[in-house]
Coordinates of C-alpha atoms and ligand atoms in Angstrom, one line a residue:
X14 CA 0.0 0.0 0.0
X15 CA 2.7 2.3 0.8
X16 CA 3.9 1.8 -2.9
X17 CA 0.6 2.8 -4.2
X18 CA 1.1 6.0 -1.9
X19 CA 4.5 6.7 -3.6
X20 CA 3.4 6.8 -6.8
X21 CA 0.2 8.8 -6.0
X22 CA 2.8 10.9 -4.4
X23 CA 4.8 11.1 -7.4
X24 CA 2.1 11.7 -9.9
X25 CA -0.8 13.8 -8.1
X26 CA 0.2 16.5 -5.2
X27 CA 0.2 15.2 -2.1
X28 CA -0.9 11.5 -3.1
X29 CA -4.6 12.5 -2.9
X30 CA -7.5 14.1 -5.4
X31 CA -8.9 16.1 -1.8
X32 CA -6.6 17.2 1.2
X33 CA -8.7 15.8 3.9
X34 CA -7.8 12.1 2.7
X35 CA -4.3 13.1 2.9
X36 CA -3.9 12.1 7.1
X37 CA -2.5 15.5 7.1
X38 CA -3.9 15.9 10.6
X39 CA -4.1 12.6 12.4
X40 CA -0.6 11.5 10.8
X41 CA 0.7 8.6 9.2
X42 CA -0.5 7.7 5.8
X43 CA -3.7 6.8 4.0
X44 CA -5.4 3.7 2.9
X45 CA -6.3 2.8 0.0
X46 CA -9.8 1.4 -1.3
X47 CA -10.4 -1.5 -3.2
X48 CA -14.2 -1.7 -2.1
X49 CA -17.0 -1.1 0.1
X50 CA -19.3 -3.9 1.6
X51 CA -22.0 -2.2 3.1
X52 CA -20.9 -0.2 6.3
X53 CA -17.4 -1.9 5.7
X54 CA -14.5 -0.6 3.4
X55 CA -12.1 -3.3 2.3
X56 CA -8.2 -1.9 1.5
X57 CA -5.7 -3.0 -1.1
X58 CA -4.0 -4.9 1.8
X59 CA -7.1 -6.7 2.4
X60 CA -7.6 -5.1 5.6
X61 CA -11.3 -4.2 7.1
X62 CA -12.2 -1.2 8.4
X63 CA -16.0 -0.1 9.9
X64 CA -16.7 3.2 8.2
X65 CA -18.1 6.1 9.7
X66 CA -16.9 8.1 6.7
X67 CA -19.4 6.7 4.3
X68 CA -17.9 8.7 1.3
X69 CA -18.4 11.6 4.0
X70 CA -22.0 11.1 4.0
X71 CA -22.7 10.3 0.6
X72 CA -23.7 6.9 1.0
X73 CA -26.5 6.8 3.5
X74 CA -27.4 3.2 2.8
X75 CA -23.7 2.2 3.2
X76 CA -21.5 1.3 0.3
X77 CA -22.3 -0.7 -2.6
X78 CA -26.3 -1.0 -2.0
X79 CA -27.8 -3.2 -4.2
X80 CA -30.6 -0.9 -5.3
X81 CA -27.7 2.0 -6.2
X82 CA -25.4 -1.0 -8.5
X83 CA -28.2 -2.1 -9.7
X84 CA -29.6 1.3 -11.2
X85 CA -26.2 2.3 -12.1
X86 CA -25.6 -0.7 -14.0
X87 CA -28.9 -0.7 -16.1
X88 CA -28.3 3.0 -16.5
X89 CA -24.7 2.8 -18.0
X90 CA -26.1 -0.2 -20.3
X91 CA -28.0 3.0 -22.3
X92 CA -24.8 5.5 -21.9
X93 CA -22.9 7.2 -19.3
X94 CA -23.3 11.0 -20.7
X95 CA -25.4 12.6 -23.4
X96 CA -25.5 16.5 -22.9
X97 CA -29.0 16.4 -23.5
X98 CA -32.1 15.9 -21.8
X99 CA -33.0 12.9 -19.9
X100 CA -36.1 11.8 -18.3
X101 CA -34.6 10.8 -14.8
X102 CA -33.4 14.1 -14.4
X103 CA -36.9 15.4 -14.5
X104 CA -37.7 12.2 -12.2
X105 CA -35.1 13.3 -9.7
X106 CA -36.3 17.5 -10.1
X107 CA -39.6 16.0 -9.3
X108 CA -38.5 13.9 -6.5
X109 CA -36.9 16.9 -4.6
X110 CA -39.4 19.4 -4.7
X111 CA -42.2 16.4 -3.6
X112 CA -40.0 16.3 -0.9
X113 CA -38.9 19.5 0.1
X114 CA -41.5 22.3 0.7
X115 CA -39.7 25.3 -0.6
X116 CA -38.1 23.8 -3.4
X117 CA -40.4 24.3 -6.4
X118 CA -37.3 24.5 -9.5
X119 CA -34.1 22.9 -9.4
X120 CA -31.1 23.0 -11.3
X121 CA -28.7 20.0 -11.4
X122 CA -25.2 20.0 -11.4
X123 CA -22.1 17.9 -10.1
X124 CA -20.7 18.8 -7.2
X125 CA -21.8 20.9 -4.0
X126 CA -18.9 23.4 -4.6
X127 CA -20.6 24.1 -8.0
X128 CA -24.2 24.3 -6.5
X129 CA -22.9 26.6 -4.0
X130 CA -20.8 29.1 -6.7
X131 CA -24.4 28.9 -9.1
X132 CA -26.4 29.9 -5.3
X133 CA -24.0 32.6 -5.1
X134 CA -24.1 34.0 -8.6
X135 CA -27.9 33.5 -9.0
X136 CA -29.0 35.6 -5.4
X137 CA -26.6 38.4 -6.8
X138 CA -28.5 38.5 -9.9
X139 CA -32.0 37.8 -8.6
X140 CA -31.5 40.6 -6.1
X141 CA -29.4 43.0 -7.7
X142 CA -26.6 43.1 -4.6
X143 CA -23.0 42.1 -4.3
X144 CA -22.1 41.3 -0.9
X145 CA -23.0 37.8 1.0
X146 CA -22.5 36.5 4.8
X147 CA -21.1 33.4 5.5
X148 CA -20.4 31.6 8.7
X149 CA -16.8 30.7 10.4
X150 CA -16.1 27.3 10.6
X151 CA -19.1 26.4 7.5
X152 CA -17.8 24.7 4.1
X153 CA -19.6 25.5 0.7
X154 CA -17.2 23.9 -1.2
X155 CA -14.2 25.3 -2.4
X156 CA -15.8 28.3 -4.4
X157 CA -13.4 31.7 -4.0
X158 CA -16.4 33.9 -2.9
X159 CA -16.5 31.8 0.2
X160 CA -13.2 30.2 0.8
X161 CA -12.5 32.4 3.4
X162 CA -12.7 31.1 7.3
X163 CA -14.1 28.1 6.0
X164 CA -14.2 24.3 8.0
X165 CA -13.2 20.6 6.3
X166 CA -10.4 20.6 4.8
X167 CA -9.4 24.3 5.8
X168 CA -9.8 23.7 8.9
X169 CA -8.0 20.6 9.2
X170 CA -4.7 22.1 7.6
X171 CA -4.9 25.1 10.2
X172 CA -5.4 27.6 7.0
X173 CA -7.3 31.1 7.4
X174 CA -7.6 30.8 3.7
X175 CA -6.6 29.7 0.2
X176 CA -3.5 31.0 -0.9
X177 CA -4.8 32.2 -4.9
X178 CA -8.1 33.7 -3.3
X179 CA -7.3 37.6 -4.4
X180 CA -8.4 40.2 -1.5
X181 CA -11.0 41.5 -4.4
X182 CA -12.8 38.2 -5.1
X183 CA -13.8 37.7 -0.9
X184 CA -14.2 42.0 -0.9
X185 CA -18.0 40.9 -1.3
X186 CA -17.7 38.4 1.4
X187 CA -18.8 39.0 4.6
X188 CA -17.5 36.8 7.5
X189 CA -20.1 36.4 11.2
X190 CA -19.4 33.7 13.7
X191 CA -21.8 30.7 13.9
X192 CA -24.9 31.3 16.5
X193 CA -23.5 34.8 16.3
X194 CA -26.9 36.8 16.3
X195 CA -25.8 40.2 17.4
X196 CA -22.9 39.3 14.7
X197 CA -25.6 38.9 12.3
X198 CA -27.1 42.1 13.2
X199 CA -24.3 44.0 13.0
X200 CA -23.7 42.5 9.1
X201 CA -27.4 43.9 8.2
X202 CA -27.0 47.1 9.8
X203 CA -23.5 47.9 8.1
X204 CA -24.5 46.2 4.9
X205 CA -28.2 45.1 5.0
X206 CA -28.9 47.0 1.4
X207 CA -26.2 45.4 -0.4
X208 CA -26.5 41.8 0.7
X209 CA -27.7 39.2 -1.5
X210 CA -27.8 36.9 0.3
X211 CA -27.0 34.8 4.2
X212 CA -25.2 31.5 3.1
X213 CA -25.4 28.8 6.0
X214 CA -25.2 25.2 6.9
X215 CA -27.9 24.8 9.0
X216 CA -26.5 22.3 10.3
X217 CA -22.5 23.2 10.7
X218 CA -20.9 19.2 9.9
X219 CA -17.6 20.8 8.5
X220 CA -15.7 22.6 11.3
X221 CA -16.9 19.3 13.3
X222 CA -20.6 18.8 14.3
X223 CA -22.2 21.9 15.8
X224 CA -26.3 22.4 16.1
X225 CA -27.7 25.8 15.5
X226 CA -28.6 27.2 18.5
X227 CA -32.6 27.3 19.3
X228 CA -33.6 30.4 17.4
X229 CA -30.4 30.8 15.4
X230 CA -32.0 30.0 11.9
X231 CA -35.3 32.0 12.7
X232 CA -33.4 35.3 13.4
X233 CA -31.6 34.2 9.9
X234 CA -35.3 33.8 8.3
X235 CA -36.2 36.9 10.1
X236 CA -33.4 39.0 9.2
X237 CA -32.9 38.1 5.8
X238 CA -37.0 38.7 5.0
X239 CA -36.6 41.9 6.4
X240 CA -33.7 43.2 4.5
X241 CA -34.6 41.4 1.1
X242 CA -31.5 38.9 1.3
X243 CA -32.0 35.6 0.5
X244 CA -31.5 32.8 3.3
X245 CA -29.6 30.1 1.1
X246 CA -29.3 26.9 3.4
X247 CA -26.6 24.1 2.3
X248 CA -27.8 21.0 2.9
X249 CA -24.8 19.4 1.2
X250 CA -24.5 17.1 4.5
X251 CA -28.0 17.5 5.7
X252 CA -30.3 17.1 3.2
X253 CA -32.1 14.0 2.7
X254 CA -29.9 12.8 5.9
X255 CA -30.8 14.8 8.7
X256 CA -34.6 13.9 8.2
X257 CA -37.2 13.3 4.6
X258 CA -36.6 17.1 4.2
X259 CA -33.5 17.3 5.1
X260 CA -32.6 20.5 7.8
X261 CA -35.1 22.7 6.4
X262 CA -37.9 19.8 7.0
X263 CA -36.7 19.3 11.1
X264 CA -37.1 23.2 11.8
X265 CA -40.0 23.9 9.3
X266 CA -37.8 27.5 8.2
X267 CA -38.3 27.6 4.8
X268 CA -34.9 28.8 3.0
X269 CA -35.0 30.8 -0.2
X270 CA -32.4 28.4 -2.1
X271 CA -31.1 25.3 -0.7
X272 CA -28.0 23.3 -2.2
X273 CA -28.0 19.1 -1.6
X274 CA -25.2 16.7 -2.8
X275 CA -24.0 13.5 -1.2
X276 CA -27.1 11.8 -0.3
X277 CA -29.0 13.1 -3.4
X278 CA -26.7 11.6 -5.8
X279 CA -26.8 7.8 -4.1
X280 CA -22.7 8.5 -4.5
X281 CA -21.7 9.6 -7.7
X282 CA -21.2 13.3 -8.9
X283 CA -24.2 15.2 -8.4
X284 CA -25.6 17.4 -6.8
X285 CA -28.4 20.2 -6.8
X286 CA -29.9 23.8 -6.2
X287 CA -33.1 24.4 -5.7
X288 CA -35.8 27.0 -4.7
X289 CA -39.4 28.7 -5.4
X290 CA -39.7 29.5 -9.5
X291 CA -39.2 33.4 -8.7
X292 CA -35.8 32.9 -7.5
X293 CA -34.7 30.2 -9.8
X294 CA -36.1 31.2 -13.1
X295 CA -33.2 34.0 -13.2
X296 CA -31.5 31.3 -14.3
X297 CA -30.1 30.7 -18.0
X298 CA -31.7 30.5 -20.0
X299 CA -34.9 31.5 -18.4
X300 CA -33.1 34.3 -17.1
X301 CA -29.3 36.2 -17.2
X302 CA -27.6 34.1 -14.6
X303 CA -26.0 31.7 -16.6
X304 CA -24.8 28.1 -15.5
X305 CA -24.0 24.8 -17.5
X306 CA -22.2 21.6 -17.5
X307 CA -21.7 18.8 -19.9
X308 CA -22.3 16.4 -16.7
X309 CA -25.3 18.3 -15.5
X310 CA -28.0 15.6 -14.4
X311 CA -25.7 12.8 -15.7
X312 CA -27.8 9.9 -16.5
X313 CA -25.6 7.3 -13.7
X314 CA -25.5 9.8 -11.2
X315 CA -29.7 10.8 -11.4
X316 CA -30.4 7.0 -11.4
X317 CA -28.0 7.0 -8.1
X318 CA -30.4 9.4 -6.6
X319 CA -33.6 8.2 -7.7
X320 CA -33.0 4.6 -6.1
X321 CA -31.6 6.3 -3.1
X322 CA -34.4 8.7 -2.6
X323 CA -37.1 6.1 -3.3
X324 CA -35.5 3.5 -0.3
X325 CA -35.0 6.1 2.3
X326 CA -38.8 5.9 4.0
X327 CA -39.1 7.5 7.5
X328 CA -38.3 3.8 9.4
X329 CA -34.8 4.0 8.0
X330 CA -34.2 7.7 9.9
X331 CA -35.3 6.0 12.8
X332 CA -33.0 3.6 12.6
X333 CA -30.0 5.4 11.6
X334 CA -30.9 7.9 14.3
X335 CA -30.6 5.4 17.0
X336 CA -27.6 3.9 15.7
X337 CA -26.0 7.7 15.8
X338 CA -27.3 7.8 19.2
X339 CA -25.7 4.5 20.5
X340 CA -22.7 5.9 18.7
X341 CA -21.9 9.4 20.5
X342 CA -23.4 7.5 23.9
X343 CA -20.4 5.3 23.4
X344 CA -17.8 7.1 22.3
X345 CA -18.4 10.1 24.8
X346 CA -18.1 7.3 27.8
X347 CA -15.4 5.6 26.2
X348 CA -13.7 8.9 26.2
X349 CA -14.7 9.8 29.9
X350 CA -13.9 6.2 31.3
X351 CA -10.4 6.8 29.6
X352 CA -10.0 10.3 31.9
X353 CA -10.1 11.8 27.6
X354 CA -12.4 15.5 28.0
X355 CA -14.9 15.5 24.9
X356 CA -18.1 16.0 24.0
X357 CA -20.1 14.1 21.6
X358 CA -22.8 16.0 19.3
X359 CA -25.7 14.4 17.6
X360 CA -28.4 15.7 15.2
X361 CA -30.7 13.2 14.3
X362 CA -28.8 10.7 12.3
X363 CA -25.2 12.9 12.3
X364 CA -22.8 12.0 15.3
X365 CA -20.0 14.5 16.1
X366 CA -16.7 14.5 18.3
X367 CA -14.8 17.0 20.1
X368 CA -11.8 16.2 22.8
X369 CA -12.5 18.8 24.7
X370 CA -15.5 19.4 27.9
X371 CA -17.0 22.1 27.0
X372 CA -19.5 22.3 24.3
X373 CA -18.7 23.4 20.8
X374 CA -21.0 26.9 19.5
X375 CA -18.4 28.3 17.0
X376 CA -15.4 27.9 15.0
X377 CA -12.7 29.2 17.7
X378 CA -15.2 26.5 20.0
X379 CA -14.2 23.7 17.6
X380 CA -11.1 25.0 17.0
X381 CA -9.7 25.0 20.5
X382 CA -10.3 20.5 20.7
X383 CA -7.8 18.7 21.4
X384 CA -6.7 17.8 17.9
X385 CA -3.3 16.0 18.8
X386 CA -5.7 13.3 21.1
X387 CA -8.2 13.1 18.6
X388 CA -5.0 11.7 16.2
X389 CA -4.3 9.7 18.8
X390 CA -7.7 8.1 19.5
X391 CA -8.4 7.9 15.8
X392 CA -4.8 5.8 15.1
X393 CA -5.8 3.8 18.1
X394 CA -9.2 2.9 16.0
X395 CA -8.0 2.6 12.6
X396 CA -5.7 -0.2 14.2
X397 CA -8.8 -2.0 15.4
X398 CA -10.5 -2.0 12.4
X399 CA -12.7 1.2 13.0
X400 CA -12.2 4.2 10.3
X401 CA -13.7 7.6 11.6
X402 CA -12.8 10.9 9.7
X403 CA -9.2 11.8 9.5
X404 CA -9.7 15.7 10.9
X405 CA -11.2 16.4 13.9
X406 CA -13.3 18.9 12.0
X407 CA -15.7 16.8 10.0
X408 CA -19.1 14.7 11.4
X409 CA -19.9 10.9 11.7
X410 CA -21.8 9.1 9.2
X411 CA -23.5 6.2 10.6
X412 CA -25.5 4.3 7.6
X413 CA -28.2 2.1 7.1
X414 CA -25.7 -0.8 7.0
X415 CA -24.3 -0.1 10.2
X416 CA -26.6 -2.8 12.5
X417 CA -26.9 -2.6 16.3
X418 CA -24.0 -4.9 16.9
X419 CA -21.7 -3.0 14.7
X420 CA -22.1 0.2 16.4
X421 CA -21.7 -2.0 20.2
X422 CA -18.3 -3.2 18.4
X423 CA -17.4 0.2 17.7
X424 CA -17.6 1.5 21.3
X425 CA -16.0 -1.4 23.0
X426 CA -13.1 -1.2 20.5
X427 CA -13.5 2.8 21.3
X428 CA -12.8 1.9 25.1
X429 CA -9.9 -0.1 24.2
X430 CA -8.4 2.4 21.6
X431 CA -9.5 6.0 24.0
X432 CA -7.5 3.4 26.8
X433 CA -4.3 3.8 24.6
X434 CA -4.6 7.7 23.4
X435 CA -4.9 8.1 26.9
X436 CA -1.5 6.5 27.9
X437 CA 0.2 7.6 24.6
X438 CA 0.4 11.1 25.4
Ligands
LIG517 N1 -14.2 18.2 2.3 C1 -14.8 16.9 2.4 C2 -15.3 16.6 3.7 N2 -16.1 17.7 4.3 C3 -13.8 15.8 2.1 C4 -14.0 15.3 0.7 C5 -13.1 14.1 0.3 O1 -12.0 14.1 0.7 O2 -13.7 13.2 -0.3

């Protein structure tokens, strides 16, 4: 495996097609993937790990369902890319919007950075205004507009910011702490003409796992209605997880534009924008905000989605909700029994963890874990055959797969493995 690392090394920077996979973090070096099995990855070495990475959320009924190879398959029998219309992706419009209540339009693309630069351009032309607020600590992809204090990957190289992200292109960007409300007043009253629009996960799951506090979205909803900015929720991580309807769904506030990906691809490249028609038919070529790509609704990834969407019926929340609950349970008295401070975040089905006692509201919260113990604690479980995120700033991913005994497994292996991080200080 090491080998293959070499000449990834060698031949891509870093050895790795996204930082975060690169260990950078936790140490030592990555794994590489010759399968998944359900909640189970399998590496080149033939080695078995439990995955709470679950392509980071993408695959919510674990890996290689046989719903998702199955659609894929009969779907790449007919042709992997056309550049013309389709009828799933009509299918997969439809299914969205049945599903979430303020989405009437929506416009599919490939990736959540790309929903999130298309959410950008279209509430600048929609409204007329340049600036935009976006949170510390939350990730909309790796757009330059919003690359600035941003979580994931960011975060877990200790960066403020993207070196090739000019001062001009984040002049429009304006940064407030998350569950900052007076921070978010203060962004209206210096700027409440100008902005487009209030960019938020509403959910953070990218500088870690940290909730909204109770009321935080509803002054966002109230604010932005009152100034004539629109509240643009990314659900990248969220949607379709979190609940049916994703965030927006669990706290009935209904955002102006939300952005999915992960779940609402079933795993492959896709991912989506959507909103009421007013908003979204300023898009090309409706409208003057212009967007395209040759891989736009691509016929494998909408049948991805479609199979996905249709299988995920309110039992299986339940379940993957309980199984995130058994999981933070665990790992938090794992942690505790093993004298390791943390705390241990859920929302519905997403499981978070933070070494340190106090609980996380913001990014200099998140930021000020224990990230050193958490490298330790996740070496300690990557040697016993349990693979959580390699950065303490990303979320848990329990799946469908994952079954009771998995997730009872996971924690007495956690007690063994928080045991060792413990005494390998
Ligand atoms: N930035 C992603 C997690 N929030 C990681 C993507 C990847 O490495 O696949």
């Amino acid at each position: 495996m090491s080998d293959l690392f070499d000449r990834a090394r060698a031949r891509i920077p870093g050895g790795v097609n996204s930082p975060v996979r690169a260990f950078g973090s936790v140490g030592g070096e990555p794994f590489f993937v010759a399968r998944g099995e359900g909640a189970y990855l399998v590496d080149t070495d033939g080695n078995r790990y439990l995955d709470y990475v679950q392509s980071w959320g993408a695959s919510i009924l674990g890996h290689a369902h046989p719903l998702v190879v199955e659609a894929v398959q009969r779907a790449a029998a007919d042709g992997t890319s056309f550049g013309a219309p389709t009828p799933r992706e009509v299918e997969l419009a439809e299914a969205i919007a049945d599903r979430i209540p303020s989405v009437e339009k929506v416009r599919l693309v490939s990736s959540g950075t790309e929903a999130a630069m298309t959410a950008v351009r279209l509430a600048r032309g929609a409204t007329g205004r340049s600036k935009v607020v976006k949170f510390a600590g939350c990730y909309h992809g790796h757009l330059d507009a919003l690359l600035v204090a941003a979580g994931s990957g960011l975060a877990t190289l200790g960066l403020p910011g993207s070196a090739g992200v000019t001062p001009g292109t984040v002049a429009d960007t304006v940064v407030v702490d998350f569950n900052d409300v007076a921070g978010v007043d203060a962004a209206f009253a210096e700027h409440g003409d100008d902005l487009a629009a209030v960019l938020v996960e509403p959910v953070a799951a990218n500088m870690g796992l940290v909730p909204p506090d109770p009321g935080f979205l509803e002054h966002l909803r109230d604010r932005c209605t009152r100034h004539g900015a629109l509240l643009v929720f990314d659900e990248v991580i969220t949607g379709f997880r979190v609940g049916p309807a994703g965030a927006s769904g669990r706290t009935g506030i209904r955002p102006d534009l939300s952005i999915f990906g992960k779940v609402v691809g079933g795993g492959l490249p896709l991912a989506a924008l959507g909103g009421p028609a007013e908003v979204m038919d300023h898009l090309a070529p409706l409208g003057a905000v212009y967007q395209a790509g040759t891989l736009s609704g691509n016929p494998l990834a909408t049948a991805a989605g479609l199979a996905v969407l249709g299988a995920l019926t309110p039992d299986v929340y339940e379940t993957i909700e309980a199984r995130a609950s058994a999981l933070t349970d665990g790992l938090h008295a794992a942690l505790d029994a093993a004298g390791i401070a943390n705390t241990a975040p859920r929302v519905h089905t997403l499981a978070g963890l933070f070494l340190r006692a106090e609980p996380v509201r913001t990014y200099d919260d998140a930021k000020a874990a224990d990230t050193a113990a958490y490298g330790r604690f996740f070496h300690a479980l990557l040697a016993r055959g349990v693979y959580i995120a390699p950065s303490a700033f990303e979320a848990m991913f329990p799946s469908l797969a994952h079954t009771e005994a998995d997730v009872a497994r996971t924690v007495d292996l956690a007690h063994e493995a928080a045991v060792e991080a413990a005494s390998s200080v």
